[in-house]
Amino acid sequence: MPSTNRYTGLVDHYRSRLPLAADARAIALCEGRTPLIRLENLPRRLGLDVELYVKFEGLNPTGSFKDRGMTAAVTQAVHEGSRAIICASTGNTSAAAAAYAVRAGITAFVLIPEGKIALGKLAQAVVHGAVVIQVTGNFDDGMRLVKEVAQTSPVSIVNSINPYRLQGQKTAAFEIVEALGRAPDYHCLPVGNAGNISAYWMGYSEMTGRTTSASRAFGEKPAYDLTAVTNTRPTMVGYQAAGAAPFLRGGPVAHPETVATAIRIGDPQSWDFAWEAQRDSEGWFDECTDDEILATQKLLAQNEGVFCEPASAASLCGALRDLKAGKIRPGSTVVCTLTGNGLKDPDVVMKNGLAGLVQVPAERAAVEKALLARLG
Ligand code: F0G
């Protein structure tokens, strides 16, 4: 008997809600089905009246939400006969592209910014055998170059300007609605290139039977299942790093800078989609400083046992601030997406991480003394 219950990934699981051909072979790594973890200690310790969840996308196969978009984009690219994919990346997209290209047996070209990329992400691109092209510039330069070379070279772009990327990523919203039995009141995300916030808004909208501009890239009434399973959509809230906050400045930022290298982006490609999400959900954008982001990463790690990367902490950082200020209504259900795994970027926490290290001789008495000093 063939096993019919094994989960293989979101393309096969949600195929009826995706614009993929029925016979397109899924290029998949069991991505999706990430945990929705209810935070228990933080709301209590901070005295917040909230049902607060994190959607931990760092537990996808390459450690970020990019796997959701990549499985859909690479499935479609291979179906169309593509032999190579290309992307610009601050790290996570390149890691996902590299892995899914291997899975498909095609070539991945990844353009990364000079210097500012977490070592774990670069290691992923390298170990999966992607062709890594370091550009003497930032992500926005890489993005411009990818669009230029794809006009003349036989490569498929797998950045989120590829509409299949957002289609794959919208499934995170499906999972949340299924887990909660309804949409949350607020959904908070870090915003860089702005694809993910657009994808969630599409996913939540489609769960009410509505479409968004991103859905309509596949026709005025897309030829996939839009059956409503809930009535409500959340208020969408996007948080940016203060040094890379074009949505707060009202236009592109020439020299984005932030410790959260994943969202070090000055010219977001999904600009219009993201504003649509903000406008139609009556949400807002806000910014967090690097110090606030790092403090939140630590707060989460030390109160809940969840280790996310700095960019991901921006969502929780902003949400906690807006909860304290009452901007997010008390008593609400709030979901924050933790976009990537903290293990990708250990350098950032190890900068001061060794300060608490206790060194002792290899003797029982010395270890016992160290224990006693800390047990009080
Ligand atoms: N969080 C992480 C960990 C990311 O890697 C990214 C984007 C974002 C948030 C922002 O998501 O771009 O959809 O608004 N990383 C891209 C990359 C740009 O190349 O890996 P977005």
mmCIF file of C-alpha atoms and ligand atoms in Angstrom:
data_model
loop_
_atom_site.group_PDB
_atom_site.id
_atom_site.type_symbol
_atom_site.label_atom_id
_atom_site.label_comp_id
_atom_site.label_asym_id
_atom_site.label_seq_id
_atom_site.Cartn_x
_atom_site.Cartn_y
_atom_site.Cartn_z
ATOM 1 C CA MET A 1 0.000 0.000 0.000
ATOM 2 C CA PRO A 2 1.408 3.459 -0.814
ATOM 3 C CA SER A 3 1.642 5.766 2.164
ATOM 4 C CA THR A 4 -0.930 8.494 1.575
ATOM 5 C CA ASN A 5 -0.571 10.442 4.797
ATOM 6 C CA ARG A 6 3.052 11.463 4.728
ATOM 7 C CA TYR A 7 3.382 15.244 4.606
ATOM 8 C CA THR A 8 5.714 16.141 1.740
ATOM 9 C CA GLY A 9 5.509 19.916 1.741
ATOM 10 C CA LEU A 10 3.142 22.771 1.110
ATOM 11 C CA VAL A 11 2.952 22.483 -2.682
ATOM 12 C CA ASP A 12 1.267 19.090 -2.540
ATOM 13 C CA HIS A 13 -0.675 19.935 0.618
ATOM 14 C CA TYR A 14 -2.166 23.205 -0.694
ATOM 15 C CA ARG A 15 -2.043 22.483 -4.423
ATOM 16 C CA SER A 16 -5.737 23.329 -4.922
ATOM 17 C CA ARG A 17 -5.124 26.791 -3.469
ATOM 18 C CA LEU A 18 -2.042 27.448 -5.607
ATOM 19 C CA PRO A 19 -1.768 28.383 -9.306
ATOM 20 C CA LEU A 20 0.421 25.388 -10.107
ATOM 21 C CA ALA A 21 -0.289 22.852 -12.833
ATOM 22 C CA ALA A 22 -1.755 19.599 -11.485
ATOM 23 C CA ASP A 23 1.080 17.660 -13.146
ATOM 24 C CA ALA A 24 3.909 19.927 -11.970
ATOM 25 C CA ARG A 25 6.287 17.759 -9.919
ATOM 26 C CA ALA A 26 6.734 19.323 -6.494
ATOM 27 C CA ILE A 27 10.325 20.270 -5.709
ATOM 28 C CA ALA A 28 9.943 19.952 -1.980
ATOM 29 C CA LEU A 29 11.754 19.409 1.331
ATOM 30 C CA CYS A 30 8.753 19.013 3.666
ATOM 31 C CA GLU A 31 8.739 22.783 4.229
ATOM 32 C CA GLY A 32 5.847 24.449 6.047
ATOM 33 C CA ARG A 33 3.840 23.115 9.004
ATOM 34 C CA THR A 34 5.977 25.241 11.295
ATOM 35 C CA PRO A 35 5.006 25.587 14.936
ATOM 36 C CA LEU A 36 2.737 28.339 16.202
ATOM 37 C CA ILE A 37 4.124 28.748 19.691
ATOM 38 C CA ARG A 38 2.096 30.558 22.342
ATOM 39 C CA LEU A 39 4.330 32.824 24.412
ATOM 40 C CA GLU A 40 3.649 32.248 28.087
ATOM 41 C CA ASN A 41 6.381 33.845 30.156
ATOM 42 C CA LEU A 42 6.850 37.142 28.353
ATOM 43 C CA PRO A 43 3.240 38.413 28.438
ATOM 44 C CA ARG A 44 2.979 37.452 32.126
ATOM 45 C CA ARG A 45 6.276 39.059 33.095
ATOM 46 C CA LEU A 46 5.489 42.198 31.119
ATOM 47 C CA GLY A 47 1.921 42.327 32.474
ATOM 48 C CA LEU A 48 0.350 42.271 28.994
ATOM 49 C CA ASP A 49 -3.239 41.249 28.352
ATOM 50 C CA VAL A 50 -2.740 39.384 25.083
ATOM 51 C CA GLU A 51 -2.880 35.977 23.451
ATOM 52 C CA LEU A 52 0.524 36.167 21.802
ATOM 53 C CA TYR A 53 1.918 33.610 19.355
ATOM 54 C CA VAL A 54 5.073 33.305 17.299
ATOM 55 C CA LYS A 55 5.031 31.483 13.985
ATOM 56 C CA PHE A 56 8.533 30.028 14.054
ATOM 57 C CA GLU A 57 9.570 29.928 10.424
ATOM 58 C CA GLY A 58 13.150 29.277 11.471
ATOM 59 C CA LEU A 59 12.154 25.611 11.638
ATOM 60 C CA ASN A 60 11.773 25.282 7.882
ATOM 61 C CA PRO A 61 14.352 23.014 6.199
ATOM 62 C CA THR A 62 16.857 25.766 5.379
ATOM 63 C CA GLY A 63 15.951 27.723 8.496
ATOM 64 C CA SER A 64 13.759 30.491 7.121
ATOM 65 C CA PHE A 65 10.363 31.295 5.601
ATOM 66 C CA LYS A 66 12.014 31.526 2.190
ATOM 67 C CA ASP A 67 11.534 27.780 1.753
ATOM 68 C CA ARG A 68 7.786 28.320 1.354
ATOM 69 C CA GLY A 69 8.278 30.624 -1.578
ATOM 70 C CA MET A 70 11.170 28.674 -3.021
ATOM 71 C CA THR A 71 9.321 25.355 -3.243
ATOM 72 C CA ALA A 72 6.576 27.028 -5.282
ATOM 73 C CA ALA A 73 8.936 29.078 -7.466
ATOM 74 C CA VAL A 74 11.300 26.199 -8.226
ATOM 75 C CA THR A 75 8.424 23.784 -8.840
ATOM 76 C CA GLN A 76 7.069 26.193 -11.449
ATOM 77 C CA ALA A 77 10.494 26.990 -12.950
ATOM 78 C CA VAL A 78 11.286 23.303 -13.429
ATOM 79 C CA HIS A 79 7.800 22.692 -14.837
ATOM 80 C CA GLU A 80 8.515 25.403 -17.433
ATOM 81 C CA GLY A 81 11.794 23.689 -18.328
ATOM 82 C CA SER A 82 14.177 26.072 -16.596
ATOM 83 C CA ARG A 83 17.736 24.770 -16.022
ATOM 84 C CA ALA A 84 18.952 27.587 -13.761
ATOM 85 C CA ILE A 85 17.625 30.004 -11.159
ATOM 86 C CA ILE A 86 19.034 33.307 -9.973
ATOM 87 C CA CYS A 87 18.415 35.620 -7.034
ATOM 88 C CA ALA A 88 19.842 38.569 -5.156
ATOM 89 C CA SER A 89 19.877 37.950 -1.448
ATOM 90 C CA THR A 90 20.766 39.166 1.999
ATOM 91 C CA GLY A 91 21.356 35.478 2.784
ATOM 92 C CA ASN A 92 18.212 33.476 3.401
ATOM 93 C CA THR A 93 16.861 33.509 -0.142
ATOM 94 C CA SER A 94 20.253 32.336 -1.398
ATOM 95 C CA ALA A 95 20.289 29.478 1.132
ATOM 96 C CA ALA A 96 16.821 28.360 0.030
ATOM 97 C CA ALA A 97 17.566 28.787 -3.678
ATOM 98 C CA ALA A 98 20.738 26.735 -3.314
ATOM 99 C CA ALA A 99 18.966 23.868 -1.542
ATOM 100 C CA TYR A 100 15.940 23.697 -3.832
ATOM 101 C CA ALA A 101 18.148 23.890 -6.935
ATOM 102 C CA VAL A 102 20.022 20.823 -5.705
ATOM 103 C CA ARG A 103 16.730 19.080 -5.077
ATOM 104 C CA ALA A 104 15.638 19.882 -8.647
ATOM 105 C CA GLY A 105 19.018 19.088 -10.230
ATOM 106 C CA ILE A 106 19.456 22.593 -11.660
ATOM 107 C CA THR A 107 21.956 25.428 -11.106
ATOM 108 C CA ALA A 108 21.530 28.295 -8.625
ATOM 109 C CA PHE A 109 23.269 31.655 -9.090
ATOM 110 C CA VAL A 110 23.122 33.848 -6.001
ATOM 111 C CA LEU A 111 24.195 37.494 -5.807
ATOM 112 C CA ILE A 112 25.086 38.544 -2.292
ATOM 113 C CA PRO A 113 26.128 41.918 -0.900
ATOM 114 C CA GLU A 114 29.720 42.505 0.049
ATOM 115 C CA GLY A 115 30.445 41.615 3.656
ATOM 116 C CA LYS A 116 27.031 42.056 5.272
ATOM 117 C CA ILE A 117 25.760 38.481 5.219
ATOM 118 C CA ALA A 118 25.518 36.103 8.166
ATOM 119 C CA LEU A 119 28.127 33.352 7.940
ATOM 120 C CA GLY A 120 25.634 30.513 8.422
ATOM 121 C CA LYS A 121 23.654 31.655 5.380
ATOM 122 C CA LEU A 122 26.752 31.904 3.208
ATOM 123 C CA ALA A 123 27.785 28.435 4.382
ATOM 124 C CA GLN A 124 24.419 27.100 3.223
ATOM 125 C CA ALA A 125 24.825 28.537 -0.286
ATOM 126 C CA VAL A 126 28.352 27.125 -0.437
ATOM 127 C CA VAL A 127 27.564 23.645 0.872
ATOM 128 C CA HIS A 128 24.683 23.233 -1.573
ATOM 129 C CA GLY A 129 26.984 24.161 -4.426
ATOM 130 C CA ALA A 130 25.370 27.396 -5.583
ATOM 131 C CA VAL A 131 27.418 29.733 -7.735
ATOM 132 C CA VAL A 132 27.994 32.554 -5.247
ATOM 133 C CA ILE A 133 28.598 35.949 -6.825
ATOM 134 C CA GLN A 134 29.596 38.650 -4.367
ATOM 135 C CA VAL A 135 28.645 42.101 -5.599
ATOM 136 C CA THR A 136 30.543 45.200 -4.500
ATOM 137 C CA GLY A 137 27.321 46.827 -3.411
ATOM 138 C CA ASN A 138 24.241 46.131 -1.321
ATOM 139 C CA PHE A 139 21.105 43.994 -1.811
ATOM 140 C CA ASP A 140 19.411 46.683 -3.899
ATOM 141 C CA ASP A 141 22.357 46.695 -6.333
ATOM 142 C CA GLY A 142 22.155 42.887 -6.545
ATOM 143 C CA MET A 143 18.422 43.040 -7.217
ATOM 144 C CA ARG A 144 18.898 45.543 -10.040
ATOM 145 C CA LEU A 145 21.608 43.362 -11.608
ATOM 146 C CA VAL A 146 19.508 40.197 -11.381
ATOM 147 C CA LYS A 147 16.656 41.892 -13.233
ATOM 148 C CA GLU A 148 19.076 43.123 -15.899
ATOM 149 C CA VAL A 149 20.882 39.834 -16.576
ATOM 150 C CA ALA A 150 17.673 37.773 -16.553
ATOM 151 C CA GLN A 151 16.541 39.709 -19.636
ATOM 152 C CA THR A 152 19.255 38.115 -21.737
ATOM 153 C CA SER A 153 20.335 34.947 -19.882
ATOM 154 C CA PRO A 154 18.379 31.665 -19.643
ATOM 155 C CA VAL A 155 17.743 31.915 -15.896
ATOM 156 C CA SER A 156 14.541 32.152 -13.827
ATOM 157 C CA ILE A 157 14.444 34.852 -11.154
ATOM 158 C CA VAL A 158 13.408 33.401 -7.787
ATOM 159 C CA ASN A 159 13.296 36.631 -5.809
ATOM 160 C CA SER A 160 9.859 37.608 -4.544
ATOM 161 C CA ILE A 161 9.172 39.572 -7.747
ATOM 162 C CA ASN A 162 8.489 36.056 -9.040
ATOM 163 C CA PRO A 163 4.746 35.791 -8.262
ATOM 164 C CA TYR A 164 5.046 32.095 -7.347
ATOM 165 C CA ARG A 165 7.242 33.064 -4.389
ATOM 166 C CA LEU A 166 4.407 35.003 -2.740
ATOM 167 C CA GLN A 167 1.992 32.205 -3.584
ATOM 168 C CA GLY A 168 4.105 29.737 -1.622
ATOM 169 C CA GLN A 169 4.587 32.152 1.252
ATOM 170 C CA LYS A 170 0.842 32.848 1.609
ATOM 171 C CA THR A 171 0.435 29.314 2.997
ATOM 172 C CA ALA A 172 1.811 30.433 6.359
ATOM 173 C CA ALA A 173 -1.397 32.460 6.792
ATOM 174 C CA PHE A 174 -3.437 29.355 5.900
ATOM 175 C CA GLU A 175 -1.665 27.369 8.611
ATOM 176 C CA ILE A 176 -2.332 30.075 11.200
ATOM 177 C CA VAL A 177 -6.043 30.256 10.409
ATOM 178 C CA GLU A 178 -6.227 26.469 10.567
ATOM 179 C CA ALA A 179 -4.384 26.360 13.904
ATOM 180 C CA LEU A 180 -6.409 29.116 15.593
ATOM 181 C CA GLY A 181 -9.725 28.301 13.945
ATOM 182 C CA ARG A 182 -9.863 31.927 12.793
ATOM 183 C CA ALA A 183 -7.574 34.770 11.772
ATOM 184 C CA PRO A 184 -5.681 36.572 14.557
ATOM 185 C CA ASP A 185 -6.614 40.186 15.323
ATOM 186 C CA TYR A 186 -3.127 41.433 14.462
ATOM 187 C CA HIS A 187 -0.288 39.979 12.442
ATOM 188 C CA CYS A 188 3.182 41.465 12.888
ATOM 189 C CA LEU A 189 6.133 40.958 10.545
ATOM 190 C CA PRO A 190 9.615 42.251 9.890
ATOM 191 C CA VAL A 191 9.689 44.060 6.539
ATOM 192 C CA GLY A 192 12.634 44.133 4.138
ATOM 193 C CA ASN A 193 11.850 43.586 0.488
ATOM 194 C CA ALA A 194 8.165 43.509 1.578
ATOM 195 C CA GLY A 195 7.256 40.248 -0.142
ATOM 196 C CA ASN A 196 6.292 38.387 3.004
ATOM 197 C CA ILE A 197 3.822 40.924 4.379
ATOM 198 C CA SER A 198 2.215 40.982 0.921
ATOM 199 C CA ALA A 199 2.068 37.179 0.851
ATOM 200 C CA TYR A 200 0.438 36.916 4.297
ATOM 201 C CA TRP A 201 -2.136 39.530 3.337
ATOM 202 C CA MET A 202 -2.921 37.531 0.201
ATOM 203 C CA GLY A 203 -3.197 34.323 2.247
ATOM 204 C CA TYR A 204 -5.470 35.818 4.891
ATOM 205 C CA SER A 205 -7.582 37.496 2.211
ATOM 206 C CA GLU A 206 -7.993 34.308 0.216
ATOM 207 C CA MET A 207 -9.123 32.502 3.384
ATOM 208 C CA THR A 208 -12.094 34.899 3.369
ATOM 209 C CA GLY A 209 -12.734 34.319 -0.341
ATOM 210 C CA ARG A 210 -11.213 37.677 -1.335
ATOM 211 C CA THR A 211 -8.264 38.394 -3.621
ATOM 212 C CA THR A 212 -5.493 41.007 -3.416
ATOM 213 C CA SER A 213 -3.382 42.564 -6.177
ATOM 214 C CA ALA A 214 -0.811 39.798 -5.602
ATOM 215 C CA SER A 215 -3.509 37.142 -6.218
ATOM 216 C CA ARG A 216 -4.618 38.968 -9.349
ATOM 217 C CA ALA A 217 -1.175 38.452 -10.911
ATOM 218 C CA PHE A 218 -2.878 35.151 -11.828
ATOM 219 C CA GLY A 219 -6.040 36.659 -13.300
ATOM 220 C CA GLU A 220 -8.908 38.832 -12.106
ATOM 221 C CA LYS A 221 -10.415 35.699 -10.558
ATOM 222 C CA PRO A 222 -7.477 33.290 -10.176
ATOM 223 C CA ALA A 223 -8.142 29.729 -11.300
ATOM 224 C CA TYR A 224 -7.497 28.230 -7.888
ATOM 225 C CA ASP A 225 -9.617 27.558 -4.832
ATOM 226 C CA LEU A 226 -10.752 30.712 -3.018
ATOM 227 C CA THR A 227 -13.358 29.088 -0.771
ATOM 228 C CA ALA A 228 -13.890 31.157 2.373
ATOM 229 C CA VAL A 229 -13.078 29.354 5.624
ATOM 230 C CA THR A 230 -13.226 32.393 7.923
ATOM 231 C CA ASN A 231 -14.771 35.891 7.850
ATOM 232 C CA THR A 232 -12.101 38.089 9.276
ATOM 233 C CA ARG A 233 -8.635 39.272 8.362
ATOM 234 C CA PRO A 234 -6.013 40.612 10.753
ATOM 235 C CA THR A 235 -4.643 44.112 11.004
ATOM 236 C CA MET A 236 -1.229 43.888 9.327
ATOM 237 C CA VAL A 237 1.697 45.554 11.049
ATOM 238 C CA GLY A 238 5.155 45.814 9.493
ATOM 239 C CA TYR A 239 8.296 46.671 11.417
ATOM 240 C CA GLN A 240 11.510 47.849 9.813
ATOM 241 C CA ALA A 241 15.020 48.417 11.128
ATOM 242 C CA ALA A 242 15.445 52.142 11.748
ATOM 243 C CA GLY A 243 18.482 52.374 9.449
ATOM 244 C CA ALA A 244 16.643 50.624 6.621
ATOM 245 C CA ALA A 245 13.090 51.940 6.836
ATOM 246 C CA PRO A 246 11.850 53.128 3.431
ATOM 247 C CA PHE A 247 8.202 52.581 4.452
ATOM 248 C CA LEU A 248 8.702 55.086 7.254
ATOM 249 C CA ARG A 249 10.607 57.551 5.058
ATOM 250 C CA GLY A 250 8.074 57.386 2.228
ATOM 251 C CA GLY A 251 10.580 56.289 -0.417
ATOM 252 C CA PRO A 252 13.839 54.439 -1.116
ATOM 253 C CA VAL A 253 16.735 54.721 1.336
ATOM 254 C CA ALA A 254 20.076 55.024 -0.491
ATOM 255 C CA HIS A 255 22.407 53.521 2.117
ATOM 256 C CA PRO A 256 20.474 51.099 4.356
ATOM 257 C CA GLU A 257 22.324 50.026 7.513
ATOM 258 C CA THR A 258 21.311 47.654 10.291
ATOM 259 C CA VAL A 259 22.654 44.822 12.386
ATOM 260 C CA ALA A 260 19.646 42.851 11.109
ATOM 261 C CA THR A 261 21.404 42.163 7.795
ATOM 262 C CA ALA A 262 18.470 40.130 6.445
ATOM 263 C CA ILE A 263 16.398 43.322 6.188
ATOM 264 C CA ARG A 264 19.190 45.691 5.140
ATOM 265 C CA ILE A 265 17.161 46.801 2.112
ATOM 266 C CA GLY A 266 16.494 50.341 0.898
ATOM 267 C CA ASP A 267 14.330 49.812 -2.177
ATOM 268 C CA PRO A 268 11.646 47.155 -1.503
ATOM 269 C CA GLN A 269 10.326 45.401 -4.595
ATOM 270 C CA SER A 270 6.822 44.722 -3.216
ATOM 271 C CA TRP A 271 6.271 48.390 -2.318
ATOM 272 C CA ASP A 272 2.732 48.697 -3.703
ATOM 273 C CA PHE A 273 1.540 45.307 -2.413
ATOM 274 C CA ALA A 274 2.755 46.128 1.091
ATOM 275 C CA TRP A 275 1.002 49.510 1.121
ATOM 276 C CA GLU A 276 -2.155 47.749 -0.035
ATOM 277 C CA ALA A 277 -1.880 45.389 2.956
ATOM 278 C CA GLN A 278 -1.407 48.326 5.312
ATOM 279 C CA ARG A 279 -4.259 50.335 3.819
ATOM 280 C CA ASP A 280 -6.826 47.571 3.415
ATOM 281 C CA SER A 281 -6.156 46.054 6.842
ATOM 282 C CA GLU A 282 -5.972 49.473 8.545
ATOM 283 C CA GLY A 283 -2.536 48.534 9.780
ATOM 284 C CA TRP A 284 0.692 50.474 10.088
ATOM 285 C CA PHE A 285 4.469 50.440 9.660
ATOM 286 C CA ASP A 286 6.914 51.310 12.390
ATOM 287 C CA GLU A 287 10.617 51.042 13.030
ATOM 288 C CA CYS A 288 12.903 49.504 15.661
ATOM 289 C CA THR A 289 16.470 50.503 16.456
ATOM 290 C CA ASP A 290 19.271 47.944 16.290
ATOM 291 C CA ASP A 291 19.586 48.017 20.084
ATOM 292 C CA GLU A 292 15.859 47.311 20.507
ATOM 293 C CA ILE A 293 16.028 44.463 17.989
ATOM 294 C CA LEU A 294 18.971 42.779 19.713
ATOM 295 C CA ALA A 295 17.392 43.266 23.147
ATOM 296 C CA THR A 296 14.212 41.564 21.919
ATOM 297 C CA GLN A 297 16.127 38.676 20.378
ATOM 298 C CA LYS A 298 17.690 38.097 23.798
ATOM 299 C CA LEU A 299 14.412 38.633 25.678
ATOM 300 C CA LEU A 300 12.732 35.949 23.594
ATOM 301 C CA ALA A 301 15.641 33.536 23.872
ATOM 302 C CA GLN A 302 15.895 33.982 27.635
ATOM 303 C CA ASN A 303 12.185 33.924 28.458
ATOM 304 C CA GLU A 304 10.701 31.448 26.012
ATOM 305 C CA GLY A 305 13.529 29.240 24.730
ATOM 306 C CA VAL A 306 13.119 30.416 21.133
ATOM 307 C CA PHE A 307 16.196 31.593 19.212
ATOM 308 C CA CYS A 308 15.446 33.695 16.152
ATOM 309 C CA GLU A 309 17.723 35.797 14.024
ATOM 310 C CA PRO A 310 17.900 39.588 14.560
ATOM 311 C CA ALA A 311 15.644 40.551 11.629
ATOM 312 C CA SER A 312 12.958 38.223 12.943
ATOM 313 C CA ALA A 313 13.030 39.844 16.370
ATOM 314 C CA ALA A 314 11.832 43.109 14.801
ATOM 315 C CA SER A 315 8.280 41.734 14.636
ATOM 316 C CA LEU A 316 8.124 40.897 18.331
ATOM 317 C CA CYS A 317 10.019 44.051 19.262
ATOM 318 C CA GLY A 318 7.435 46.267 17.607
ATOM 319 C CA ALA A 319 4.511 44.180 18.804
ATOM 320 C CA LEU A 320 5.574 44.365 22.456
ATOM 321 C CA ARG A 321 6.023 48.116 22.183
ATOM 322 C CA ASP A 322 2.624 48.603 20.551
ATOM 323 C CA LEU A 323 0.996 46.314 23.133
ATOM 324 C CA LYS A 324 2.491 48.319 25.994
ATOM 325 C CA ALA A 325 1.302 51.546 24.356
ATOM 326 C CA GLY A 326 -2.220 50.152 23.844
ATOM 327 C CA LYS A 327 -1.931 50.721 20.092
ATOM 328 C CA ILE A 328 -2.607 46.991 19.796
ATOM 329 C CA ARG A 329 -5.905 46.577 21.654
ATOM 330 C CA PRO A 330 -5.730 44.740 25.010
ATOM 331 C CA GLY A 331 -7.269 41.273 24.912
ATOM 332 C CA SER A 332 -6.252 40.739 21.285
ATOM 333 C CA THR A 333 -4.874 37.653 19.610
ATOM 334 C CA VAL A 334 -1.547 38.568 18.022
ATOM 335 C CA VAL A 335 0.769 36.517 15.804
ATOM 336 C CA CYS A 336 4.376 37.557 15.138
ATOM 337 C CA THR A 337 6.296 35.817 12.383
ATOM 338 C CA LEU A 338 9.798 34.805 13.392
ATOM 339 C CA THR A 339 11.200 34.637 9.887
ATOM 340 C CA GLY A 340 14.566 32.955 10.461
ATOM 341 C CA ASN A 341 16.580 30.768 12.804
ATOM 342 C CA GLY A 342 19.057 32.364 15.197
ATOM 343 C CA LEU A 343 21.611 29.640 14.474
ATOM 344 C CA LYS A 344 22.266 31.235 11.104
ATOM 345 C CA ASP A 345 23.915 34.225 12.712
ATOM 346 C CA PRO A 346 25.646 33.220 15.960
ATOM 347 C CA ASP A 347 28.285 35.964 15.637
ATOM 348 C CA VAL A 348 25.811 38.619 16.632
ATOM 349 C CA VAL A 349 25.042 37.014 20.001
ATOM 350 C CA MET A 350 28.574 35.781 20.631
ATOM 351 C CA LYS A 351 29.964 39.327 20.500
ATOM 352 C CA ASN A 352 29.139 39.634 24.192
ATOM 353 C CA GLY A 353 28.121 36.047 24.723
ATOM 354 C CA LEU A 354 31.310 34.849 26.366
ATOM 355 C CA ALA A 355 31.102 37.436 29.146
ATOM 356 C CA GLY A 356 29.166 35.024 31.395
ATOM 357 C CA LEU A 357 31.449 32.041 30.729
ATOM 358 C CA VAL A 358 32.649 30.323 33.883
ATOM 359 C CA GLN A 359 36.088 28.732 33.632
ATOM 360 C CA VAL A 360 37.260 26.189 36.195
ATOM 361 C CA PRO A 361 39.967 23.545 36.552
ATOM 362 C CA ALA A 362 38.814 20.002 35.673
ATOM 363 C CA GLU A 363 38.031 19.173 39.312
ATOM 364 C CA ARG A 364 34.766 18.240 41.022
ATOM 365 C CA ALA A 365 35.207 20.746 43.840
ATOM 366 C CA ALA A 366 35.707 23.608 41.431
ATOM 367 C CA VAL A 367 32.549 22.738 39.459
ATOM 368 C CA GLU A 368 30.535 22.368 42.683
ATOM 369 C CA LYS A 369 31.763 25.748 43.865
ATOM 370 C CA ALA A 370 30.678 27.329 40.581
ATOM 371 C CA LEU A 371 27.239 25.730 40.943
ATOM 372 C CA LEU A 372 26.768 26.821 44.543
ATOM 373 C CA ALA A 373 27.717 30.391 43.754
ATOM 374 C CA ARG A 374 24.825 30.539 41.290
ATOM 375 C CA LEU A 375 22.178 28.521 43.084
ATOM 376 C CA GLY A 376 22.080 31.110 45.864
HETATM 377 N N1 F0G B 1 13.365 38.201 7.941
HETATM 378 C C1 F0G B 1 14.352 37.475 7.400
HETATM 379 C C2 F0G B 1 15.074 36.508 8.266
HETATM 380 C C3 F0G B 1 14.683 37.636 6.035
HETATM 381 O O1 F0G B 1 15.653 36.910 5.503
HETATM 382 C C4 F0G B 1 13.977 38.585 5.264
HETATM 383 C C5 F0G B 1 14.301 38.800 3.866
HETATM 384 C C6 F0G B 1 12.943 39.292 5.890
HETATM 385 C C7 F0G B 1 12.675 39.082 7.223
HETATM 386 C C8 F0G B 1 12.126 40.278 5.172
HETATM 387 O O2 F0G B 1 11.183 39.682 4.353
HETATM 388 O O3 F0G B 1 11.876 40.743 2.251
HETATM 389 O O4 F0G B 1 9.722 39.536 2.420
HETATM 390 O O5 F0G B 1 10.042 41.711 3.561
HETATM 391 N N2 F0G B 1 15.317 38.306 3.311
HETATM 392 C C9 F0G B 1 15.612 38.369 1.875
HETATM 393 C C10 F0G B 1 16.796 37.490 1.520
HETATM 394 C C11 F0G B 1 15.658 39.716 1.319
HETATM 395 O O6 F0G B 1 17.486 37.784 0.549
HETATM 396 O O7 F0G B 1 16.996 36.494 2.194
HETATM 397 P P1 F0G B 1 10.667 40.453 3.070
#
